Coordinates of C-alpha atoms in Angstrom, one line a residue:
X1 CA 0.3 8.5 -23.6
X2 CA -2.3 8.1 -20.7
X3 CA -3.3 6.5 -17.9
X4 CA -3.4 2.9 -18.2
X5 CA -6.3 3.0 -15.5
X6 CA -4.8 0.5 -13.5
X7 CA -3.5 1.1 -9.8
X8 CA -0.2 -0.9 -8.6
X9 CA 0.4 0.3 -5.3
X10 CA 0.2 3.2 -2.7
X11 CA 3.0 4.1 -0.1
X12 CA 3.5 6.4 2.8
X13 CA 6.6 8.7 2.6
X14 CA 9.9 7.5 4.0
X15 CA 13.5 8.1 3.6
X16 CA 14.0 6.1 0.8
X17 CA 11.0 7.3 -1.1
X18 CA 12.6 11.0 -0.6
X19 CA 16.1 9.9 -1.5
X20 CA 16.3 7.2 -3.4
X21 CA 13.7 5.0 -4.7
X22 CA 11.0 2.8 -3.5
X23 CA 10.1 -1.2 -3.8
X24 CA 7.2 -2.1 -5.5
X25 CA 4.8 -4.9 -3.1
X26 CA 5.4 -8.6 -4.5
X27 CA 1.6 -9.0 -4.5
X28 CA 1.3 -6.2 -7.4
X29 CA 5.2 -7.4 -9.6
X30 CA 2.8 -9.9 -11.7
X31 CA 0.7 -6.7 -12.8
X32 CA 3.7 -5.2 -13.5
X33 CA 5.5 -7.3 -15.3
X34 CA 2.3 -8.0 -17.6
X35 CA 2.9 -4.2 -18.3
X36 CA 6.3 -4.4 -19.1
X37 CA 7.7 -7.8 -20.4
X38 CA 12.1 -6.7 -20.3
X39 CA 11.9 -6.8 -16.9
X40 CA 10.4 -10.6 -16.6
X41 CA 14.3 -12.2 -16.3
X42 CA 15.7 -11.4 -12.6
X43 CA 18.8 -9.2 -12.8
X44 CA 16.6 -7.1 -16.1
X45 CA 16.6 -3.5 -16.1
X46 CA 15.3 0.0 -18.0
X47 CA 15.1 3.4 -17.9
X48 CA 11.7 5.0 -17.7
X49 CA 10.2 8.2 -16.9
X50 CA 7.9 8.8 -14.1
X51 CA 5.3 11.5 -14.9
X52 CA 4.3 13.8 -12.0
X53 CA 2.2 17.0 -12.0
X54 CA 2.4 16.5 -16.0
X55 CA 6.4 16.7 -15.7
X56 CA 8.4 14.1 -16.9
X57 CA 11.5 12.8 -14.5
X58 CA 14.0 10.1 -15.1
X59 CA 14.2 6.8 -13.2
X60 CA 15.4 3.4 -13.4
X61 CA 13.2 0.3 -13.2
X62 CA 15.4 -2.7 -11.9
X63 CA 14.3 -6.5 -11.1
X64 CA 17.2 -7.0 -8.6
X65 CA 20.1 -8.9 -9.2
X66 CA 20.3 -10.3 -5.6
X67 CA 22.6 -13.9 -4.9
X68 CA 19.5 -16.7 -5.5
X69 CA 21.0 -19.2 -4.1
X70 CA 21.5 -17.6 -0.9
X71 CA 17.9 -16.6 -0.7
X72 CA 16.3 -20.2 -1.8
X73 CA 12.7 -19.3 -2.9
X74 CA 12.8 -15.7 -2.5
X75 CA 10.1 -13.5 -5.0
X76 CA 11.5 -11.1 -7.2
X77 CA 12.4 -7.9 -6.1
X78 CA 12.0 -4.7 -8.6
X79 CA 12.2 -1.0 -7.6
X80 CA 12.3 2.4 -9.0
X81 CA 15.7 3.9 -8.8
X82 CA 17.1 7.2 -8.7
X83 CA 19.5 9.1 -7.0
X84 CA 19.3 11.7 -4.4
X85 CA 20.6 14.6 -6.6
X86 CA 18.0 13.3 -9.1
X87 CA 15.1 15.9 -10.6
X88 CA 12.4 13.4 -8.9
X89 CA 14.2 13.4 -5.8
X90 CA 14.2 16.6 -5.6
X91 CA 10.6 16.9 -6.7
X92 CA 9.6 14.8 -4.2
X93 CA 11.2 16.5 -1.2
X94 CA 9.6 20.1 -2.2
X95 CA 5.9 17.8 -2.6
X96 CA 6.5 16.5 0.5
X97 CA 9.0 18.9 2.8
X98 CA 6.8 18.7 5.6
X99 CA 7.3 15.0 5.7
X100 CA 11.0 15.5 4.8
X101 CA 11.9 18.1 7.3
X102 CA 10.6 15.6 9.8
X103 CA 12.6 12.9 8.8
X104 CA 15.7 15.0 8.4
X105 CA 15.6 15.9 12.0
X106 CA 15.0 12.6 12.8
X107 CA 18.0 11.6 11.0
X108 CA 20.6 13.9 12.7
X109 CA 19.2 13.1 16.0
X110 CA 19.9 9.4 15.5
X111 CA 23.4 9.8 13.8
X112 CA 24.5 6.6 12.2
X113 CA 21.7 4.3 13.7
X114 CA 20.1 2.5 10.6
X115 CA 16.7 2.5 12.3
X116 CA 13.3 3.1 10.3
X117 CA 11.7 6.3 11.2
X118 CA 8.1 6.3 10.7
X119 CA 5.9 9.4 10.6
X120 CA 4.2 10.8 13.0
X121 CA 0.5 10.2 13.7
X122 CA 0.0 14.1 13.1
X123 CA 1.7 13.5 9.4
X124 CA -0.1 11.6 6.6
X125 CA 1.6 12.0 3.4
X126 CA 1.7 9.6 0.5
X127 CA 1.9 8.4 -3.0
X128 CA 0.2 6.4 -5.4
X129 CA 1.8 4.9 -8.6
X130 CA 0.0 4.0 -11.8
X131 CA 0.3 2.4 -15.2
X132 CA 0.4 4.2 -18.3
X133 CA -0.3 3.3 -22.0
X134 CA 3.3 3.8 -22.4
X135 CA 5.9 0.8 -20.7
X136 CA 8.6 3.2 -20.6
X137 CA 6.4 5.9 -18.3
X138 CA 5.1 5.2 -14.9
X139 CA 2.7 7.7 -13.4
X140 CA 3.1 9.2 -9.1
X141 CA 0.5 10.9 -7.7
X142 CA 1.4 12.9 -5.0
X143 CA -0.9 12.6 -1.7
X144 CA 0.5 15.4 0.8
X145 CA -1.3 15.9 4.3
X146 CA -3.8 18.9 3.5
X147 CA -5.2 15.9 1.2
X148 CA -5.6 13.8 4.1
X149 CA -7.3 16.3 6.5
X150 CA -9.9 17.0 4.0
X151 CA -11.2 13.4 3.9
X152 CA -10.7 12.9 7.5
X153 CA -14.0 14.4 8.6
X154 CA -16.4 12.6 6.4
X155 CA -14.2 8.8 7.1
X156 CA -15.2 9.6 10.6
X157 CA -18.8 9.0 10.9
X158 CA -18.3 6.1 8.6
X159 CA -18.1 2.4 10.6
X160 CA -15.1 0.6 9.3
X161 CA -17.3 -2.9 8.7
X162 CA -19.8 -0.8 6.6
X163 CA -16.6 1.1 4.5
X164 CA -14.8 -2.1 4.1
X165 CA -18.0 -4.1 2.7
X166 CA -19.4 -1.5 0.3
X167 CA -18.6 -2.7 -3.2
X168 CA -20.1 0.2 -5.1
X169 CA -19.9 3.7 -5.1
X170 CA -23.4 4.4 -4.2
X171 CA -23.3 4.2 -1.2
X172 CA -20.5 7.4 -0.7
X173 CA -22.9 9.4 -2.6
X174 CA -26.2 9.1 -0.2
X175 CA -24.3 11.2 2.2
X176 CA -25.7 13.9 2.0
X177 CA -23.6 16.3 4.4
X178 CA -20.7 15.5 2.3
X179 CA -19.0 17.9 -0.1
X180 CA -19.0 17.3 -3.6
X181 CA -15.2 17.0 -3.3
X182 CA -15.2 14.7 -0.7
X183 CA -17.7 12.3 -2.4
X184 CA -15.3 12.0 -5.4
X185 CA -12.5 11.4 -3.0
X186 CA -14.5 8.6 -1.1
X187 CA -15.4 7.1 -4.3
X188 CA -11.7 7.2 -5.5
X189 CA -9.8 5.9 -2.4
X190 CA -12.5 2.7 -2.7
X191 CA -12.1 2.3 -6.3
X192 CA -7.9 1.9 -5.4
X193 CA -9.0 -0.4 -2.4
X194 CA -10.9 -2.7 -4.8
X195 CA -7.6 -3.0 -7.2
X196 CA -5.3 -3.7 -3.9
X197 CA -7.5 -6.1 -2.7
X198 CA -7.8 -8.1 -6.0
X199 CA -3.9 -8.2 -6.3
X200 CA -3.4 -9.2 -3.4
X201 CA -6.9 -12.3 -3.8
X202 CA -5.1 -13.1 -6.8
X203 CA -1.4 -12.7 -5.0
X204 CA -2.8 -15.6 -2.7
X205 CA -5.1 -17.9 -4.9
X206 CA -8.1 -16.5 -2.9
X207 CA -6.6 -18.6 0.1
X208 CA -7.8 -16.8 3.5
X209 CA -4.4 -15.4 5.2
X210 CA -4.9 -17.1 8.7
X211 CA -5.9 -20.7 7.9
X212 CA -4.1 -20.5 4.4
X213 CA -7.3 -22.5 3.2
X214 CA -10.0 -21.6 0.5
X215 CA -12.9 -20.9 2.4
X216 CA -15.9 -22.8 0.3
X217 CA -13.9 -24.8 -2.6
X218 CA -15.8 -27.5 -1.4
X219 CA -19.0 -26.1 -3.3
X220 CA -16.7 -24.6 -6.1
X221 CA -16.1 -21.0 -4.8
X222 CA -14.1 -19.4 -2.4
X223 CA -15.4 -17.0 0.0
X224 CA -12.5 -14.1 1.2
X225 CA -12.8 -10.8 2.8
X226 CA -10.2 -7.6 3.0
X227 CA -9.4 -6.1 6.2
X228 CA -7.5 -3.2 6.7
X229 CA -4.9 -3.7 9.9
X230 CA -4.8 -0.2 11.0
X231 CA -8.6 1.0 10.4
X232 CA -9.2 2.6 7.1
X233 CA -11.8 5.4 8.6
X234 CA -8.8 6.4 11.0
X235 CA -5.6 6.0 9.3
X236 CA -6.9 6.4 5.1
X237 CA -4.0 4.1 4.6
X238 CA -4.3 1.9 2.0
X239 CA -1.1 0.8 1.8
X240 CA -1.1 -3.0 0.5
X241 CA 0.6 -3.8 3.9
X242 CA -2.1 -2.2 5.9
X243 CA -4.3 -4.8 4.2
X244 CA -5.0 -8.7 4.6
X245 CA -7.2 -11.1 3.3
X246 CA -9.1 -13.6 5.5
X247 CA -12.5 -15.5 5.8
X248 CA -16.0 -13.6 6.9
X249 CA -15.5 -15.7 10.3
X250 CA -12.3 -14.2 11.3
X251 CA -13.1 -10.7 9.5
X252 CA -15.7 -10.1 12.2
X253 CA -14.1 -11.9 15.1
X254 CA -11.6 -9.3 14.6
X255 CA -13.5 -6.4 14.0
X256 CA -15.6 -7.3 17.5
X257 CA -12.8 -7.4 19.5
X258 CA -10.4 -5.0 18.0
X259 CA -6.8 -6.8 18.6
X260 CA -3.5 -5.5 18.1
X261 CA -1.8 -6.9 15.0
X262 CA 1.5 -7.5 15.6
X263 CA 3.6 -6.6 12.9
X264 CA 7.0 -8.2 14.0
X265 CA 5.2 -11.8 14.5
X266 CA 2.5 -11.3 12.4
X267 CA -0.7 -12.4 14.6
X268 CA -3.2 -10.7 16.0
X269 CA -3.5 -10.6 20.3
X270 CA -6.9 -10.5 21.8
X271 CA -7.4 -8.8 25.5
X272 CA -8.0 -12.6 26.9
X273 CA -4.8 -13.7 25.6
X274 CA -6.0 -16.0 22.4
X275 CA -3.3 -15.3 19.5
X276 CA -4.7 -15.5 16.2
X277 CA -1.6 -16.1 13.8
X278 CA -1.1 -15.7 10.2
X279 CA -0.2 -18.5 7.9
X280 CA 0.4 -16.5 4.6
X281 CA 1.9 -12.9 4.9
X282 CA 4.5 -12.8 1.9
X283 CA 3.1 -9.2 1.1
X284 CA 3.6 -7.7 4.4
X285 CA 7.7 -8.6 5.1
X286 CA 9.2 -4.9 3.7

């Protein structure tokens, strides 16, 4: 068994990763479904093991049985199960205890408020799950902050439009002030962007996110761009909801005047008061 080479998704520590389980993004389920047919039929479960640090754990992989016909139209949900108590649980709270003790605090402050708590901005701690060869193992890499703090230096002198429109890996390795570590993690973070940002092209039939049109079917292509809502350079989070897809126009009407996104109404708001809004944004509801 061994890496299937082929990214599904990357996620920022929370509770529920620590505890419980995590959801995997609707814009990567038809990748993993491809992988692993018994969970195609909603309601369809499995046990698998998740491989980390070349340890095995047990988990659960579960389409969801949720009521259909009160959610008309809803997408599939699957997840990766397992209980607090678990091995991987546990695993994943020593990986990540400086995430966890943050949380924890968090937690008893707020009592029985249901609340998401996010990390702070001085915390960046992650994962990022893979495919095997095997459909009964999944793989976790575990990202914790000292990772982050090593790259941090080298995204800084890079301009987001010029990291977000580099399509090889040539251009990481002209810098010459970089370490040879850093170049392979430069190299490797883009490599995942590319795979994010084709699931989530494919997700939406190449359709730009704002005007839910294909920009250029007319002449029998269709001309869409990433962006990454929080900066990639500043926040290295590649999260598939920290990334949209939209035409060159708006990519660099947005990237001139630097607007806040907002997450709750999903639109962008410019300093003179124009609101850009998104017509497709299935991925980014969590």
């Amino acid at each position: 068994m061994d890496y299937d080479g082929r990214f599904i998704m990357q996620k920022t520590v929370d509770w529920s990763l620590l505890n419980d389980g995590m959801t995997i993004p609707v814009s990567a389920c038809a990748l993993l479904k491809a992988w692993d047919e018994s969970i195609l039929t909603h309601g369809a479960g499995k046990d698998i093991k998740v491989l980390i640090d070349g340890e095995f754990f047990d988990a659960k992989l579960k389409n969801q049985n949720f009521e259909q016909s009160n959610w008309a139209g809803h997408k599939d949900v699957i997840q990766i199960r397992y209980g607090r108590q678990s091995a991987l649980a546990l695993k994943l709270r020593a990986v990540f205890k400086k995430s966890y003790d943050y949380l924890f605090a968090q937690k008893q402050l707020l009592g029985k408020s249901k609340r998401q708590i996010l990390l702070p901005d001085d915390i960046h701690e992650y994962i990022r799950l893979y495919l095997t060869t095997s459909s009964d193992v999944l793989c976790i890499e575990c990202c914790a902050d000292a990772d982050y703090q090593q790259l941090a230096n080298t995204l800084n002198a890079v301009p987001e439009e010029v990291y977000e429109a580099s399509d090889d890996d040539k251009f990481f390795m002209a810098d010459k002030t970089a370490s040879v570590v850093q170049k392979e993690l430069l190299v490797k973070y883009r490599k995942i962007d590319h795979s994010i940002i084709r699931m989530l092209k494919e997700f939406y039939g190449y359709r730009d996110e704002i005007s839910g049109e294909k920009i250029g079917e007319q002449y029998g292509d269709s001309v869409v761009e990433a962006h990454h809502i929080d900066y990639f350079t500043k926040s290295q989070n590649n999260d598939s909801t920290n990334i949209i897809i939209i035409s060159p126009n708006y990519h660099r009407i947005i990237h001139k005047n630097n607007p806040h996104f907002n997450r709750k109404k999903y639109h962008f708001e410019f300093a003179n008061g124009e609101v850009l809004k998104l017509k497709l944004y299935d991925h980014l509801k969590v």
